[in-house]
Short mmCIF file of C-alpha atoms and ligand atoms in Angstrom, two decimals:
data_model
loop_
_atom_site.label_atom_id
_atom_site.label_comp_id
_atom_site.label_asym_id
_atom_site.label_seq_id
_atom_site.Cartn_x
_atom_site.Cartn_y
_atom_site.Cartn_z
CA MET T 1 50.32 139.49 96.44
CA ASP T 2 53.77 140.19 97.81
CA PHE T 3 56.65 140.08 95.39
CA GLU T 4 60.35 139.69 95.89
CA ALA T 5 62.81 141.17 93.43
CA VAL T 6 65.78 139.04 92.39
CA ILE T 7 68.75 140.84 90.90
CA GLY T 8 72.15 139.87 89.52
CA LEU T 9 74.65 142.40 88.23
CA GLU T 10 77.08 142.43 85.34
CA VAL T 11 79.69 145.14 85.65
CA HIS T 12 82.11 146.12 82.91
CA ALA T 13 85.21 147.85 84.22
CA GLU T 14 87.95 149.15 81.95
CA LEU T 15 91.45 148.33 83.15
CA ASP T 16 93.70 151.32 83.52
CA THR T 17 96.69 149.86 81.68
CA ARG T 18 99.06 151.87 79.51
CA SER T 19 98.27 149.96 76.34
CA LYS T 20 95.26 148.14 74.94
CA MET T 21 94.33 144.49 75.49
CA PHE T 22 95.80 143.01 72.30
CA CYS T 23 97.92 145.74 70.69
CA ALA T 24 100.38 148.49 71.63
CA CYS T 25 97.95 151.41 71.19
CA PRO T 26 97.78 153.63 74.27
CA VAL T 27 94.70 153.68 76.51
CA ILE T 28 93.58 157.33 76.51
CA ASP T 29 90.72 159.40 77.90
CA VAL T 30 88.20 158.86 75.13
CA THR T 31 85.91 161.61 76.43
CA THR T 32 88.44 164.34 75.66
CA ALA T 33 90.75 162.97 72.93
CA ALA T 34 90.31 163.72 69.24
CA PRO T 35 88.68 160.72 67.54
CA ASN T 36 90.71 157.81 66.15
CA ILE T 37 94.14 158.93 67.34
CA ALA T 38 94.90 155.67 69.21
CA VAL T 39 94.13 153.08 66.57
CA CYS T 40 96.23 150.47 64.72
CA PRO T 41 95.45 147.62 62.33
CA VAL T 42 94.89 145.22 65.26
CA CYS T 43 92.25 147.25 67.11
CA ALA T 44 90.77 148.50 63.83
CA GLY T 45 90.10 144.87 62.89
CA MET T 46 92.19 144.64 59.73
CA PRO T 47 92.50 141.18 58.26
CA GLY T 48 95.71 139.24 58.75
CA VAL T 49 96.80 140.82 62.04
CA LEU T 50 97.46 138.91 65.26
CA PRO T 51 96.42 139.86 68.79
CA VAL T 52 99.00 139.65 71.61
CA VAL T 53 97.79 139.52 75.23
CA ASN T 54 98.67 142.47 77.47
CA GLU T 55 100.32 140.93 80.54
CA ARG T 56 99.56 143.94 82.73
CA ALA T 57 95.85 143.60 81.96
CA VAL T 58 95.98 139.97 83.08
CA GLU T 59 97.76 141.03 86.27
CA TYR T 60 95.10 143.67 86.99
CA ALA T 61 92.34 141.14 86.33
CA ILE T 62 93.95 138.68 88.75
CA ARG T 63 94.22 141.45 91.34
CA VAL T 64 90.48 142.06 91.10
CA ALA T 65 89.65 138.35 91.11
CA LEU T 66 91.73 137.80 94.25
CA ALA T 67 90.29 140.87 95.99
CA LEU T 68 86.85 139.39 95.31
CA GLU T 69 88.03 136.10 96.86
CA CYS T 70 87.61 134.21 93.60
CA GLN T 71 89.26 131.01 92.53
CA VAL T 72 91.70 131.95 89.75
CA TYR T 73 92.16 129.25 87.14
CA SER T 74 95.60 128.36 85.88
CA THR T 75 94.14 128.01 82.37
CA SER T 76 91.43 130.10 80.81
CA ILE T 77 90.35 130.39 77.20
CA PHE T 78 89.70 133.44 75.03
CA ALA T 79 86.63 133.10 72.84
CA ARG T 80 85.11 134.95 69.93
CA LYS T 81 81.72 136.47 70.58
CA ASN T 82 80.37 137.09 67.11
CA TYR T 83 78.02 139.95 66.36
CA PHE T 84 77.84 142.83 63.96
CA TYR T 85 77.86 146.43 65.09
CA PRO T 86 79.54 149.48 63.55
CA ASP T 87 81.64 150.06 66.67
CA LEU T 88 83.04 146.51 66.41
CA PRO T 89 85.09 146.46 63.23
CA LYS T 90 86.25 142.84 63.55
CA GLY T 91 82.68 141.57 63.63
CA TYR T 92 83.47 139.80 66.89
CA GLN T 93 84.63 140.68 70.37
CA ILE T 94 87.42 138.69 72.01
CA SER T 95 86.06 137.64 75.38
CA GLN T 96 86.12 134.62 77.68
CA TYR T 97 83.18 132.29 77.79
CA GLU T 98 83.20 128.69 78.98
CA GLN T 99 86.50 128.93 80.84
CA PRO T 100 86.80 132.38 82.42
CA LEU T 101 89.81 133.59 84.36
CA ALA T 102 88.08 133.26 87.73
CA ARG T 103 84.89 132.11 89.49
CA HIS T 104 83.25 131.64 92.89
CA GLY T 105 84.07 134.88 94.69
CA ARG T 106 82.21 137.13 97.08
CA LEU T 107 81.89 140.75 98.11
CA VAL T 108 80.52 141.86 101.46
CA ILE T 109 78.31 144.96 101.27
CA GLN T 110 76.83 147.31 103.90
CA THR T 111 73.11 148.04 103.78
CA SER T 112 70.62 149.56 106.20
CA GLN T 113 69.75 145.96 107.11
CA GLY T 114 73.38 145.26 108.01
CA GLU T 115 76.12 143.33 106.24
CA LYS T 116 75.36 141.06 103.35
CA THR T 117 77.43 138.81 101.13
CA VAL T 118 76.96 138.89 97.36
CA ARG T 119 78.44 135.88 95.56
CA ILE T 120 80.54 136.55 92.48
CA ARG T 121 79.78 134.10 89.70
CA ARG T 122 82.68 134.88 87.37
CA VAL T 123 85.33 137.40 86.42
CA HIS T 124 86.58 137.38 82.85
CA LEU T 125 88.72 139.43 80.50
CA GLU T 126 87.56 140.94 77.24
CA GLU T 127 88.05 144.03 75.09
CA ASP T 128 85.98 147.18 74.88
CA THR T 129 84.24 148.33 71.69
CA GLY T 130 84.54 151.65 69.89
CA LYS T 131 82.04 154.47 70.33
CA LEU T 132 79.33 155.75 68.04
CA THR T 133 78.13 159.33 68.00
CA HIS T 134 74.87 160.03 66.24
CA VAL T 135 74.58 163.47 64.65
CA GLU T 136 72.04 165.36 62.59
CA LYS T 137 73.34 167.60 59.84
CA ASP T 138 71.43 169.22 56.96
CA ALA T 139 68.38 167.14 57.83
CA GLN T 140 70.44 163.96 57.47
CA SER T 141 71.51 161.65 60.26
CA TYR T 142 75.01 160.28 60.48
CA SER T 143 76.82 157.96 62.84
CA LEU T 144 80.43 158.78 63.58
CA VAL T 145 82.77 155.96 64.58
CA ASP T 146 85.59 156.52 67.07
CA LEU T 147 87.86 153.53 67.67
CA ASN T 148 90.01 155.03 70.45
CA ARG T 149 88.20 152.79 72.94
CA ALA T 150 88.16 149.68 70.72
CA GLY T 151 90.40 147.05 72.28
CA VAL T 152 90.76 148.71 75.70
CA PRO T 153 91.06 145.95 78.33
CA LEU T 154 87.71 145.29 79.92
CA LEU T 155 86.91 143.16 82.92
CA GLU T 156 83.44 141.69 83.29
CA ILE T 157 82.39 140.90 86.84
CA VAL T 158 79.15 138.92 87.17
CA THR T 159 77.28 138.20 90.40
CA GLU T 160 74.88 135.44 91.34
CA PRO T 161 71.27 136.68 91.55
CA ASP T 162 71.73 137.50 95.26
CA MET T 163 70.34 141.02 95.54
CA HIS T 164 66.74 141.93 96.30
CA SER T 165 66.41 145.72 96.26
CA ALA T 166 67.65 148.87 94.57
CA GLU T 167 69.48 149.73 97.78
CA GLU T 168 71.45 146.47 97.76
CA VAL T 169 72.29 146.90 94.10
CA ARG T 170 73.64 150.37 94.74
CA ALA T 171 75.61 149.21 97.78
CA TYR T 172 77.18 146.41 95.75
CA ALA T 173 78.12 148.71 92.87
CA GLN T 174 79.63 151.25 95.25
CA ALA T 175 81.57 148.60 97.14
CA LEU T 176 82.89 147.18 93.89
CA ARG T 177 83.95 150.61 92.63
CA SER T 178 85.72 151.19 95.91
CA VAL T 179 87.64 147.89 95.58
CA LEU T 180 88.64 148.71 91.99
CA ARG T 181 89.96 152.09 93.10
CA TYR T 182 91.88 150.65 96.07
CA LEU T 183 93.48 148.20 93.63
CA LYS T 184 94.37 151.10 91.32
CA VAL T 185 93.09 149.23 88.28
CA ASN T 186 90.24 151.62 87.43
CA SER T 187 89.75 155.34 88.11
CA GLY T 188 86.11 154.82 89.08
CA ASP T 189 85.29 157.85 86.95
CA MET T 190 81.78 156.78 86.04
CA GLN T 191 80.98 159.87 84.00
CA LYS T 192 83.74 158.83 81.64
CA GLY T 193 82.11 155.43 81.26
CA VAL T 194 85.01 153.43 82.69
CA MET T 195 82.59 151.40 84.83
CA ARG T 196 79.21 150.37 83.41
CA ILE T 197 76.56 148.44 85.25
CA GLU T 198 73.87 146.11 83.94
CA PRO T 199 71.31 144.85 86.42
CA ASN T 200 69.32 141.71 85.54
CA ILE T 201 65.99 141.92 87.30
CA SER T 202 63.12 139.53 87.85
CA VAL T 203 60.32 139.25 90.37
CA ARG T 204 58.74 136.24 92.04
CA LEU T 205 56.12 135.59 94.68
CA LEU T 206 57.61 136.07 98.11
CA GLY T 207 58.66 132.68 99.42
CA SER T 208 59.07 131.11 96.00
CA GLN T 209 62.47 129.59 95.24
CA SER T 210 62.30 129.56 91.44
CA LEU T 211 63.57 132.43 89.31
CA GLY T 212 61.22 134.60 87.28
CA THR T 213 61.87 135.83 83.75
CA ARG T 214 64.52 138.54 83.82
CA VAL T 215 64.98 141.85 82.12
CA GLU T 216 68.48 143.22 81.61
CA ILE T 217 69.05 146.98 81.80
CA LYS T 218 72.02 147.98 79.64
CA ASN T 219 74.95 150.21 80.41
CA LEU T 220 74.08 152.36 83.41
CA ASN T 221 76.91 154.67 84.34
CA SER T 222 75.82 156.37 87.53
CA PHE T 223 74.68 155.01 90.88
CA ARG T 224 71.64 157.23 90.72
CA ALA T 225 70.55 155.83 87.36
CA LEU T 226 71.27 152.32 88.64
CA GLU T 227 69.12 152.80 91.72
CA ARG T 228 66.25 154.48 89.89
CA ALA T 229 66.22 152.14 86.92
CA THR T 230 66.24 149.13 89.24
CA ALA T 231 63.42 150.50 91.39
CA TYR T 232 61.41 151.35 88.29
CA GLU T 233 61.82 147.90 86.78
CA ILE T 234 60.91 146.12 90.05
CA GLN T 235 57.75 148.22 90.26
CA ARG T 236 56.85 147.68 86.60
CA GLN T 237 57.28 143.91 86.78
CA SER T 238 55.41 143.59 90.09
CA GLU T 239 52.45 145.52 88.71
CA LEU T 240 52.49 143.57 85.47
CA VAL T 241 52.52 140.19 87.22
CA SER T 242 49.89 141.17 89.77
CA ARG T 243 47.57 142.09 86.88
CA GLY T 244 48.11 138.58 85.54
CA GLY T 245 50.60 139.61 82.87
CA GLN T 246 53.90 137.96 82.00
CA VAL T 247 57.33 139.52 81.93
CA ARG T 248 59.03 139.20 78.56
CA GLN T 249 62.75 138.40 78.58
CA GLU T 250 64.36 141.42 77.00
CA THR T 251 67.13 143.95 77.06
CA VAL T 252 66.08 147.47 77.95
CA GLY T 253 67.65 150.90 78.16
CA TRP T 254 67.08 153.61 80.77
CA ASP T 255 65.50 156.85 79.58
CA GLU T 256 66.91 159.47 81.93
CA ALA T 257 64.50 162.19 80.80
CA ARG T 258 61.36 160.08 81.18
CA GLN T 259 62.73 158.09 84.15
CA GLN T 260 61.56 154.82 82.65
CA THR T 261 62.96 151.78 80.87
CA PHE T 262 62.36 151.13 77.17
CA THR T 263 62.76 147.98 75.09
CA GLN T 264 65.98 147.74 73.08
CA ARG T 265 65.73 144.19 71.86
CA VAL T 266 64.11 140.97 72.80
CA LYS T 267 67.00 139.07 74.31
CA GLU T 268 69.05 136.97 71.92
CA GLY T 269 70.10 133.58 73.20
CA GLU T 270 73.75 132.67 73.69
CA GLU T 271 73.64 130.57 70.53
CA ASP T 272 73.21 133.77 68.51
CA TYR T 273 76.78 134.83 69.34
CA ARG T 274 78.24 131.55 68.04
CA TYR T 275 81.02 131.63 70.61
CA PHE T 276 84.06 129.57 69.73
CA PRO T 277 87.64 129.47 71.06
CA GLU T 278 89.74 132.31 69.64
CA PRO T 279 92.02 130.60 67.09
CA ASP T 280 94.58 133.43 67.14
CA LEU T 281 95.31 133.15 70.88
CA PRO T 282 96.65 130.23 72.90
CA PRO T 283 94.97 129.33 76.20
CA LEU T 284 95.80 131.90 78.88
CA VAL T 285 98.05 130.14 81.39
CA VAL T 286 98.85 131.88 84.67
CA GLU T 287 101.43 130.34 86.96
CA GLU T 288 100.50 129.77 90.56
CA ALA T 289 103.63 131.53 91.79
CA TRP T 290 102.61 134.67 89.90
CA VAL T 291 99.08 134.55 91.33
CA GLU T 292 100.50 134.14 94.83
CA HIS T 293 102.88 137.03 94.26
CA ILE T 294 99.95 139.24 93.21
CA ARG T 295 97.98 138.07 96.25
CA ALA T 296 100.83 138.97 98.57
CA GLU T 297 100.97 142.48 97.08
CA LEU T 298 97.26 143.25 97.51
CA PRO T 299 96.65 146.43 99.52
CA GLU T 300 94.46 146.55 102.61
CA LEU T 301 90.98 146.51 101.07
CA PRO T 302 87.98 148.63 102.12
CA ALA T 303 86.28 145.88 104.16
CA ALA T 304 89.44 145.11 106.14
CA ARG T 305 90.17 148.77 106.59
CA GLN T 306 86.66 149.37 107.88
CA ARG T 307 87.06 146.60 110.49
CA ARG T 308 90.40 148.07 111.53
CA PHE T 309 88.90 151.58 111.82
CA GLU T 310 86.12 150.21 114.01
CA SER T 311 88.52 148.55 116.43
CA GLN T 312 91.55 150.85 116.29
CA TYR T 313 89.61 154.13 116.40
CA ALA T 314 86.40 152.99 118.12
CA LEU T 315 84.29 154.21 115.19
CA SER T 316 80.80 152.94 114.42
CA ALA T 317 80.43 150.68 111.39
CA TYR T 318 78.67 153.54 109.62
CA ASP T 319 81.31 156.19 110.38
CA ALA T 320 84.05 153.79 109.36
CA SER T 321 82.30 152.84 106.11
CA VAL T 322 81.93 156.50 105.10
CA LEU T 323 85.65 157.07 105.61
CA VAL T 324 86.94 153.94 103.87
CA ALA T 325 84.79 154.25 100.73
CA GLU T 326 87.46 156.41 99.09
CA TRP T 327 91.07 155.41 99.62
CA GLU T 328 92.15 159.07 99.75
CA ALA T 329 89.59 159.92 102.44
CA ALA T 330 90.70 156.99 104.58
CA GLU T 331 94.34 158.10 104.26
CA TYR T 332 93.36 161.67 105.11
CA PHE T 333 91.48 160.59 108.21
CA GLU T 334 94.36 158.48 109.52
CA GLN T 335 96.83 161.33 109.08
CA ALA T 336 94.47 163.82 110.72
CA ALA T 337 93.84 161.46 113.64
CA ALA T 338 97.59 161.07 114.13
CA ALA T 339 98.00 164.86 114.23
CA ALA T 340 95.06 165.39 116.61
CA GLY T 341 97.20 164.65 119.65
CA GLY T 342 94.94 162.44 121.69
CA ALA T 343 91.63 164.04 120.66
CA PRO T 344 89.03 161.26 120.24
CA ALA T 345 89.22 159.74 116.76
CA LYS T 346 85.42 159.85 116.64
CA THR T 347 85.65 163.67 116.83
CA VAL T 348 88.22 163.68 114.01
CA ALA T 349 85.93 161.43 111.95
CA ASN T 350 83.00 163.80 112.50
CA TRP T 351 85.04 166.82 111.42
CA VAL T 352 86.34 165.06 108.32
CA SER T 353 83.14 163.44 107.08
CA GLY T 354 80.86 166.24 108.29
CA GLU T 355 82.47 169.67 108.00
CA LEU T 356 85.31 168.99 105.58
CA PHE T 357 83.30 166.80 103.17
CA GLY T 358 80.64 169.54 103.19
CA LEU T 359 83.14 172.24 102.23
CA LEU T 360 84.72 170.01 99.56
CA ASN T 361 81.31 169.23 98.15
CA GLN T 362 80.35 172.90 97.93
CA ALA T 363 83.64 173.71 96.25
CA GLY T 364 83.37 170.69 93.90
CA LYS T 365 86.80 169.49 95.04
CA ASP T 366 88.20 166.03 95.69
CA ILE T 367 89.75 165.34 99.06
CA SER T 368 93.14 164.97 97.38
CA ALA T 369 92.83 168.66 96.44
CA SER T 370 91.73 169.79 99.92
CA PRO T 371 93.17 173.21 100.81
CA VAL T 372 93.24 172.00 104.44
CA SER T 373 95.98 169.45 105.05
CA PRO T 374 95.23 166.42 107.22
CA GLN T 375 97.80 167.72 109.73
CA GLY T 376 96.06 171.11 109.81
CA MET T 377 92.74 169.39 110.31
CA GLY T 378 94.17 167.29 113.14
CA ARG T 379 95.57 170.32 114.94
CA LEU T 380 92.23 172.12 114.60
CA VAL T 381 90.39 169.20 116.19
CA ARG T 382 92.98 169.12 118.97
CA SER T 383 92.22 172.79 119.71
CA VAL T 384 88.50 171.99 119.97
CA ALA T 385 89.05 168.93 122.13
CA SER T 386 91.30 170.80 124.54
CA GLY T 387 88.71 173.56 124.85
CA GLU T 388 91.00 176.20 123.38
CA ILE T 389 88.23 177.12 120.96
CA ASN T 390 84.61 176.06 120.92
CA ASN T 391 82.80 174.15 118.20
CA ASN T 392 81.26 177.14 116.47
CA THR T 393 84.52 179.06 116.43
CA ALA T 394 86.23 175.98 115.02
CA LYS T 395 83.76 175.86 112.14
CA THR T 396 84.55 179.48 111.31
CA VAL T 397 88.28 178.74 111.56
CA LEU T 398 87.94 175.71 109.30
CA ALA T 399 86.07 177.73 106.69
CA GLU T 400 88.89 180.31 106.78
CA MET T 401 91.55 177.63 106.53
CA PHE T 402 89.66 176.21 103.56
CA ALA T 403 89.38 179.60 101.83
CA GLY T 404 92.78 181.03 102.67
CA GLY T 405 94.95 178.05 103.42
CA GLN T 406 96.23 179.56 106.72
CA GLU T 407 96.91 177.31 109.70
CA ALA T 408 94.39 177.07 112.55
CA ASP T 409 96.81 178.40 115.20
CA ALA T 410 97.57 181.47 113.11
CA ILE T 411 93.87 182.25 112.54
CA ILE T 412 93.02 181.72 116.21
CA ALA T 413 95.85 183.96 117.40
CA GLU T 414 95.37 186.66 114.78
CA ARG T 415 91.66 187.01 115.45
CA GLY T 416 91.80 186.51 119.21
CA LEU T 417 89.50 183.51 119.12
CA ARG T 418 91.07 181.63 121.97
CA GLN T 419 88.60 180.89 124.74
CA VAL T 420 89.16 182.32 128.19
CA SER T 421 91.05 179.73 130.19
CA ASP T 422 92.09 182.19 132.91
CA THR T 423 90.92 180.49 136.11
CA ALA T 424 90.56 183.74 138.09
CA GLN T 425 88.16 185.18 135.51
CA ILE T 426 86.24 181.92 135.31
CA ALA T 427 86.04 181.69 139.11
CA GLY T 428 84.51 185.17 139.06
CA TRP T 429 81.80 184.13 136.55
CA VAL T 430 80.99 181.04 138.61
CA ALA T 431 80.77 183.02 141.88
CA GLN T 432 78.53 185.59 140.18
CA ALA T 433 76.21 182.93 138.78
CA LEU T 434 75.87 181.26 142.20
CA ALA T 435 75.22 184.59 143.90
CA GLU T 436 72.52 185.53 141.37
CA ASN T 437 70.63 182.25 141.83
CA PRO T 438 70.42 181.51 145.54
CA ASP T 439 67.15 179.49 145.31
CA GLN T 440 68.57 177.08 142.75
CA VAL T 441 71.82 176.74 144.69
CA ARG T 442 69.87 175.85 147.84
CA ALA T 443 67.75 173.32 145.95
CA TYR T 444 70.91 171.79 144.53
CA LEU T 445 72.47 171.54 147.98
CA ASN T 446 69.26 169.85 149.18
CA GLY T 447 69.77 167.06 146.66
CA LYS T 448 68.38 168.27 143.31
CA ASP T 449 71.46 167.15 141.35
CA SER T 450 70.00 168.02 137.96
CA LEU T 451 70.37 171.73 138.77
CA ALA T 452 74.13 171.43 138.31
CA ARG T 453 73.58 171.42 134.56
CA TRP T 454 71.30 174.43 134.74
CA LEU T 455 73.84 176.35 136.81
CA PHE T 456 76.52 175.41 134.27
CA GLY T 457 74.33 176.99 131.60
CA GLN T 458 74.09 180.18 133.67
CA VAL T 459 77.87 180.45 133.90
CA MET T 460 78.22 179.82 130.16
CA ARG T 461 75.71 182.61 129.55
CA LEU T 462 77.69 185.03 131.71
CA ALA T 463 80.85 184.01 129.86
CA ARG T 464 79.08 184.65 126.54
CA GLY T 465 80.62 181.53 125.01
CA GLN T 466 84.12 182.87 125.68
CA GLY T 467 84.94 180.57 128.57
CA ASN T 468 86.61 177.18 128.27
CA PRO T 469 83.74 174.82 129.16
CA GLN T 470 85.99 172.18 130.70
CA ILE T 471 87.53 174.68 133.09
CA ILE T 472 84.12 176.19 133.87
CA GLN T 473 82.75 172.76 134.68
CA ALA T 474 85.64 171.99 137.00
CA GLU T 475 85.44 175.37 138.74
CA LEU T 476 81.66 175.06 139.21
CA GLU T 477 82.07 171.62 140.79
CA ARG T 478 84.76 173.01 143.08
CA GLN T 479 82.66 175.95 144.31
CA LEU T 480 79.50 173.87 144.76
CA SER T 481 81.28 171.22 146.79
CA ALA T 482 82.87 173.95 148.92
CA LEU T 483 79.31 175.16 149.73
CA LYS T 484 78.27 171.63 150.67
CA ASN T 485 80.86 171.44 153.43
P1 ADP L 501 73.92 136.57 80.16
O1 ADP L 501 75.41 136.53 80.19
O2 ADP L 501 73.31 135.82 79.08
O3 ADP L 501 73.38 137.94 80.28
P2 ADP L 501 73.81 135.05 82.70
O4 ADP L 501 72.94 133.86 82.84
O5 ADP L 501 75.28 134.83 82.75
O6 ADP L 501 73.36 135.82 81.44
O7 ADP L 501 73.41 136.04 83.86
C1 ADP L 501 73.76 137.34 83.85
C2 ADP L 501 73.34 137.94 85.18
O8 ADP L 501 71.95 137.81 85.37
C3 ADP L 501 73.97 137.30 86.39
O9 ADP L 501 74.35 138.34 87.28
C4 ADP L 501 72.85 136.48 86.99
O10 ADP L 501 72.99 136.41 88.39
C5 ADP L 501 71.63 137.27 86.62
N1 ADP L 501 70.42 136.49 86.47
C6 ADP L 501 70.27 135.34 85.78
N2 ADP L 501 68.99 134.94 85.83
C7 ADP L 501 68.31 135.84 86.58
C8 ADP L 501 66.95 135.98 86.99
N3 ADP L 501 66.01 135.11 86.63
N4 ADP L 501 66.64 137.04 87.74
C9 ADP L 501 67.56 137.94 88.09
N5 ADP L 501 68.84 137.87 87.73
C10 ADP L 501 69.23 136.83 86.99
MG1 MG L 502 73.99 139.74 80.17
ZN1 ZN L 503 95.67 149.16 68.36
#
């Protein structure tokens, strides 16, 4: 039996506003702050307080909705989602339910099978919960409650069940993160939990159109965990169904140590939350003029930038996609290409996403903290392209630039790395190589064209990598054609 996986994603992304969703408390880094320093009666859920909507959070949410090509509704409704949990002091979460801010969007993703469109079902605003820390002390267990995160603006972005593999799920999550970062509404710092992903997974017989029973994996906060947990769950369900078993609708967690999912709870139905319109907030009305203003201010997004890189710089879809994934890397590349003085942009792209990314990775640095400036990188590539230095020398120079921060020209001059471009010396190497290989020269002159490459290699060997290959090539062609006549 062949199975097809069907997957829809719910992503929770915190919005990087200055204050919380319904109060004036600051949004802070909850992974480093002391507990409960950004809390007030509103976000602590005291009785008798009133929430006030953060306009900036609504603006950010509209930005995301528009970037995902959604329809933004002029009126949406906040709703209470009732449930009890110690990190939710009010006993309910303010969310949007029947009338969300936006629906019907799409995001194009890149996979090894090519481009694919994932439909966005809805985008709605809500508030984050607090955080619990479970500790053991004196053989007792305690749960500590930190409300710094309670009430932080949260955007929920839900797809249609359009994905069919762990690879597609990862590609979607990465593309979404990239969009959020381009829009500057979310840092994308997954280790800090600012973007959490919940895949809903079911399997069905290949060719079937109906949906199987789904399992929802809660709160994954790395792409690796997302990919592994998804692959695991697809495998588990396929095996279960092929043995004649039935998937139970449930919510599971991902056990990183065991690399398997585990049951958290058998899924509650929507009726358990007893959603109802939030009585303390009026309907959220957004004026069309405001939405259009936000649309006009949207930056060039990763997909558009990728298409532009492909046409403007003649890059492959893959090379372009690597460069546009991070806004900073795309900026870096464009500045380096501009400074490379006519060197092919493809060569610049290779140096940036190959050599430079490698060095940054090793050093654990972001591209924004690169010791090599984009201009410095561009000038280095120009030196390679013009034949002033060869590829291997350039790698050494780049490593030195990276370690010491000196400019390429200075390193090349100081260490005498410039390749020999002196035509007289090169002419001598060529003449010597031709004199040492009379049989091959004769064969070449009798029509064995492929020997030109071999003879080129002989000259390069005599030059011990010191000669400018472009000049050598030209000189070799000149001397060989002189022999022909
Ligand atoms: P809830 O909000 O109750 O979790 P929704 O019905 O809104 O559920 O769906 C949440 C996510 O699950 C969506 O991304 C949707 O595409 C996906 N989904 C729904 N049914 C299935 C299914 N049978 N298999 C896979 N994904 C599904
Ligand atoms: Mg869900
Ligand atoms: Zn507050």
